């Protein structure tokens, strides 16, 4: 490849902007999400979206584009200043809550645009084109986040700046769940052997059946993409579920020679997109909190012991 191809020029450039698709209707959480965006459901005392923007901010990304839809403008308010509330907290001398309220407006510059019709993840990402241009960028799905003590984004961004291609994150999942995810076939990546848990992606398929799935490596909601993805999305026809899939656009770039790599994530991934995963996230994060954790886990243990006793009686 010549030094002057767009891909070669992209090498060395680091992603500095994030895109969060958040226009979905969240039918799995109705009626809670009739008037409240699912991204604002609280996990302990912070909305899901705040964990995601904090994750981006810790990775040095302070420019965040939210792709929103009707009824979801309150997401933006969460990251705005609240002078009246701040003045009240200050007057009361409640500096801890004041810092928490102000902190959300200091995490990142938040930009928004509207996806008029939810036609798929690829379609949502296509709205970011005028904001990110042809630079590499990060996509963070609005209902997943990673463990704070096991960051993933910094390695992904660094690797993408070296490959100039696509960098994904994977988790290993049970085989009966492959039809819920984008699934990859992979090989070793000796040229990036210095990166822990790295693989080279040789194929991608969105929500395959168990028989069609090439592995049990599932794409999780963190992507670092080159600007060429926008043209690929334009050339992508509706796929799984009749939607324009990001996975299909990435598979197109892969087939055309764009390097695609993945990092297998070994930390904990919180998936709040479904009620069970949401409840697990609330319990896990509450247990780890310095302020709430000790009292909460004590109660939780006796609650679980009670459940076990009742199950024993019923048996
Ligand atoms: C999306 C992607 C899928 C990915 C998943 C991760 O699916 O299309 O490839 O594996 O997110 O959560 P969705 O969950 O929006 O159906």
XYZ file of C-alpha atoms and ligand atoms in Angstrom:
331
model
C 0.000 0.000 0.000
C 1.380 3.460 -0.885
C 2.228 5.984 1.832
C -0.436 8.274 0.432
C -3.549 6.136 0.730
C -6.135 7.489 3.218
C -5.549 4.434 5.442
C -1.792 5.035 5.671
C -2.405 8.687 6.507
C -4.731 7.625 9.318
C -1.928 5.705 11.071
C -0.750 7.336 14.259
C -3.904 9.431 14.635
C -5.745 8.715 17.880
C -9.503 8.719 18.349
C -10.501 11.767 20.382
C -14.295 11.731 19.995
C -16.953 9.283 21.139
C -20.373 8.558 19.714
C -23.108 7.075 21.883
C -26.138 5.769 19.976
C -29.049 6.299 22.365
C -32.188 6.656 20.277
C -33.673 3.227 21.050
C -37.158 2.793 22.469
C -36.107 0.437 25.294
C -39.208 -1.716 25.061
C -37.668 -4.266 27.467
C -38.065 -1.760 30.305
C -41.614 -0.553 29.673
C -43.448 1.019 31.378
C -40.413 2.510 33.233
C -39.037 3.866 29.968
C -42.274 5.394 28.702
C -41.151 8.877 29.792
C -37.608 8.233 31.119
C -34.830 7.235 28.706
C -33.378 3.850 29.664
C -29.933 5.486 29.620
C -31.041 7.519 32.666
C -32.163 4.550 34.778
C -30.096 4.721 37.962
C -27.455 2.188 38.904
C -27.222 2.992 42.629
C -27.171 6.821 42.356
C -25.761 7.492 38.899
C -27.567 6.958 35.613
C -26.177 4.289 33.275
C -25.160 6.977 30.792
C -22.961 8.689 33.373
C -20.928 5.492 33.880
C -20.405 5.395 30.107
C -19.356 9.047 29.770
C -17.046 8.582 32.798
C -15.480 5.563 31.070
C -14.822 7.696 27.967
C -13.489 10.571 30.045
C -11.056 8.286 31.908
C -9.742 7.191 28.487
C -9.081 10.835 27.553
C -12.206 11.272 25.402
C -13.928 14.532 26.273
C -16.002 15.096 23.146
C -19.163 12.997 23.160
C -21.900 12.950 20.544
C -25.195 11.485 21.723
C -27.410 10.163 18.955
C -30.815 10.723 20.496
C -34.456 10.344 19.584
C -37.815 11.796 20.528
C -38.449 12.105 24.271
C -34.789 11.720 25.187
C -33.606 15.315 25.656
C -33.382 14.852 29.449
C -30.180 12.866 28.783
C -28.503 16.124 27.791
C -29.824 17.953 30.874
C -27.978 15.457 33.051
C -24.635 16.766 31.765
C -25.592 20.447 31.941
C -24.999 22.930 34.793
C -27.872 23.346 37.272
C -27.169 26.809 38.790
C -30.271 26.890 41.033
C -29.664 23.440 42.497
C -25.938 24.149 42.860
C -26.654 27.422 44.721
C -29.017 25.618 47.106
C -26.469 22.916 47.871
C -23.749 25.527 48.364
C -25.957 27.545 50.743
C -26.602 24.363 52.765
C -22.886 23.608 52.845
C -23.486 20.205 51.178
C -20.185 20.207 49.329
C -20.198 16.500 48.571
C -23.471 16.614 46.637
C -22.458 19.915 45.058
C -19.320 18.255 43.691
C -21.364 15.289 42.432
C -23.845 17.582 40.634
C -21.148 19.810 39.126
C -18.955 16.839 38.250
C -21.386 15.545 35.622
C -21.104 18.811 33.668
C -17.321 18.654 33.730
C -16.896 15.159 32.287
C -17.135 16.007 28.609
C -18.456 18.380 25.981
C -21.797 16.836 25.029
C -23.185 17.267 21.510
C -26.394 15.764 20.204
C -28.132 14.929 17.009
C -31.396 13.160 16.331
C -31.902 9.858 14.589
C -35.406 10.449 13.209
C -36.189 6.773 12.721
C -34.443 3.888 14.498
C -33.257 1.899 11.467
C -30.367 0.077 13.135
C -27.018 0.614 14.842
C -25.180 1.271 11.572
C -27.807 3.846 10.642
C -27.412 5.522 14.062
C -23.621 5.712 13.707
C -23.953 7.243 10.227
C -25.352 10.397 11.869
C -21.927 11.065 13.400
C -20.234 11.712 10.060
C -20.387 15.501 10.068
C -19.240 15.613 13.706
C -16.235 13.295 13.457
C -15.238 13.776 9.807
C -12.644 11.280 8.589
C -10.791 10.865 11.899
C -10.959 7.622 13.891
C -13.571 7.656 16.647
C -15.006 5.539 19.431
C -18.537 4.116 19.586
C -19.910 3.287 23.026
C -23.248 1.515 23.250
C -25.550 3.248 25.711
C -26.408 0.297 27.942
C -23.049 -1.345 28.637
C -20.016 -0.325 30.621
C -16.836 -1.910 31.892
C -15.284 -2.307 35.293
C -13.509 0.871 36.405
C -10.489 -1.055 37.709
C -10.095 -2.977 34.400
C -10.202 -0.332 31.672
C -10.526 -1.438 28.070
C -10.793 1.707 25.952
C -7.208 2.983 26.365
C -5.725 -0.226 24.879
C -8.314 -0.200 22.069
C -7.573 3.428 21.139
C -3.835 2.829 21.237
C -4.084 -0.304 19.073
C -6.309 1.470 16.529
C -3.773 4.288 16.202
C -1.239 1.613 15.198
C -3.417 -0.436 12.803
C -5.394 2.446 11.301
C -8.259 -0.058 10.967
C -11.070 -1.275 13.204
C -10.589 -2.357 16.809
C -13.322 -4.293 18.600
C -13.760 -5.782 22.054
C -14.921 -9.332 22.655
C -16.181 -11.456 25.487
C -16.534 -15.206 25.485
C -20.178 -16.188 25.774
C -22.086 -19.461 26.193
C -22.934 -20.977 22.789
C -26.674 -20.655 23.310
C -26.344 -16.835 23.382
C -24.615 -16.309 20.010
C -27.865 -15.168 18.387
C -27.873 -12.026 20.593
C -24.514 -10.640 19.436
C -22.165 -9.882 16.572
C -19.855 -12.934 16.436
C -16.300 -13.045 15.061
C -13.955 -15.627 13.612
C -10.394 -14.855 14.619
C -6.764 -15.857 14.236
C -3.605 -14.924 16.101
C -2.098 -11.452 15.663
C 1.665 -11.965 16.052
C 2.457 -8.477 14.743
C 0.734 -7.020 17.829
C 1.937 -9.657 20.300
C 2.803 -6.884 22.774
C -0.925 -6.161 23.218
C -2.535 -8.417 25.799
C -5.430 -10.634 24.630
C -5.303 -9.357 21.045
C -6.727 -11.319 18.092
C -6.985 -10.660 14.376
C -10.548 -10.765 13.071
C -11.099 -12.828 9.922
C -14.904 -12.732 9.762
C -17.911 -11.039 11.365
C -21.563 -12.030 11.408
C -24.471 -10.334 13.169
C -26.666 -12.502 15.408
C -25.992 -15.877 13.766
C -27.802 -19.084 14.667
C -25.862 -21.537 16.814
C -25.038 -23.614 13.714
C -23.745 -20.619 11.719
C -21.700 -19.039 14.533
C -17.967 -19.181 13.754
C -16.970 -18.958 17.453
C -18.273 -17.879 20.834
C -16.463 -14.521 20.719
C -19.122 -11.807 20.965
C -18.679 -8.169 19.994
C -19.354 -5.948 23.001
C -20.433 -2.328 22.840
C -17.025 -0.670 22.434
C -15.660 0.043 18.953
C -12.817 2.161 17.611
C -13.567 2.852 13.959
C -11.844 4.623 11.089
C -13.695 7.394 9.206
C -14.086 5.022 6.216
C -16.917 3.321 8.137
C -19.363 6.035 6.979
C -18.957 5.169 3.318
C -19.226 1.468 4.197
C -22.505 2.116 6.078
C -23.869 3.893 2.992
C -23.111 0.763 0.994
C -24.644 -1.606 3.564
C -28.070 -3.103 2.887
C -30.517 -3.953 5.688
C -29.453 -7.174 7.442
C -30.455 -8.925 10.668
C -33.875 -7.702 11.838
C -34.239 -5.660 8.613
C -31.876 -3.046 10.103
C -28.695 -1.382 8.790
C -26.161 -3.221 10.943
C -22.797 -1.793 12.014
C -21.449 -5.374 11.987
C -22.287 -5.700 8.262
C -20.556 -2.388 7.425
C -17.461 -3.536 9.351
C -17.555 -6.907 7.539
C -17.580 -4.993 4.241
C -14.437 -3.034 5.213
C -12.809 -6.283 6.413
C -13.515 -7.947 3.050
C -11.973 -4.928 1.294
C -8.723 -5.212 3.264
C -9.168 -2.967 6.330
C -7.333 -4.573 9.262
C -9.743 -5.599 12.024
C -8.508 -6.600 15.472
C -10.148 -7.363 18.754
C -9.156 -7.381 22.399
C -10.746 -10.119 24.482
C -11.955 -8.379 27.608
C -11.288 -10.225 30.859
C -12.859 -7.698 33.229
C -16.530 -7.509 34.144
C -18.944 -6.090 31.589
C -22.116 -4.575 33.002
C -24.996 -5.047 30.584
C -27.966 -2.965 31.683
C -29.932 -3.459 28.465
C -32.119 -6.169 30.012
C -33.808 -6.274 33.420
C -31.680 -9.182 34.727
C -28.350 -7.599 33.736
C -29.553 -4.256 35.080
C -30.387 -5.768 38.488
C -27.013 -7.548 38.591
C -25.223 -4.255 37.863
C -27.109 -2.472 40.656
C -26.313 -5.222 43.192
C -22.641 -5.565 42.204
C -21.912 -1.852 42.157
C -23.822 -1.203 45.391
C -21.810 -3.977 47.072
C -18.536 -2.361 46.017
C -19.374 1.108 47.290
C -17.427 2.257 50.331
C -20.427 4.087 51.769
C -23.248 1.611 51.041
C -21.388 -1.646 50.481
C -20.916 -2.976 54.025
C -24.541 -2.460 55.125
C -25.942 -3.571 51.771
C -23.932 -6.813 51.587
C -24.831 -7.665 55.164
C -28.508 -7.335 54.312
C -28.002 -9.186 51.010
C -26.409 -12.176 52.734
C -29.264 -12.569 55.184
C -31.795 -12.074 52.380
C -30.154 -14.834 50.303
C -29.877 -17.108 53.359
C -33.655 -16.595 53.847
C -34.285 -17.538 50.215
C -32.167 -20.679 50.648
C -34.064 -21.637 53.824
C -37.421 -21.187 52.098
C -36.231 -23.228 49.115
C -35.113 -25.961 51.556
C -38.567 -26.007 53.196
C -40.327 -26.171 49.826
C -38.137 -29.077 48.629
C -25.529 -4.633 19.159
C -24.668 -5.064 17.972
C -24.075 -6.461 18.222
C -23.310 -6.452 19.538
C -24.222 -5.992 20.677
C -23.440 -5.847 21.968
O -26.669 -5.448 19.204
O -25.453 -5.053 16.792
O -23.211 -6.801 17.165
O -22.793 -7.747 19.790
O -24.817 -4.727 20.378
O -24.291 -5.572 23.032
P -28.005 -5.041 20.056
O -27.709 -5.414 21.477
O -28.194 -3.576 19.853
O -29.105 -5.857 19.465
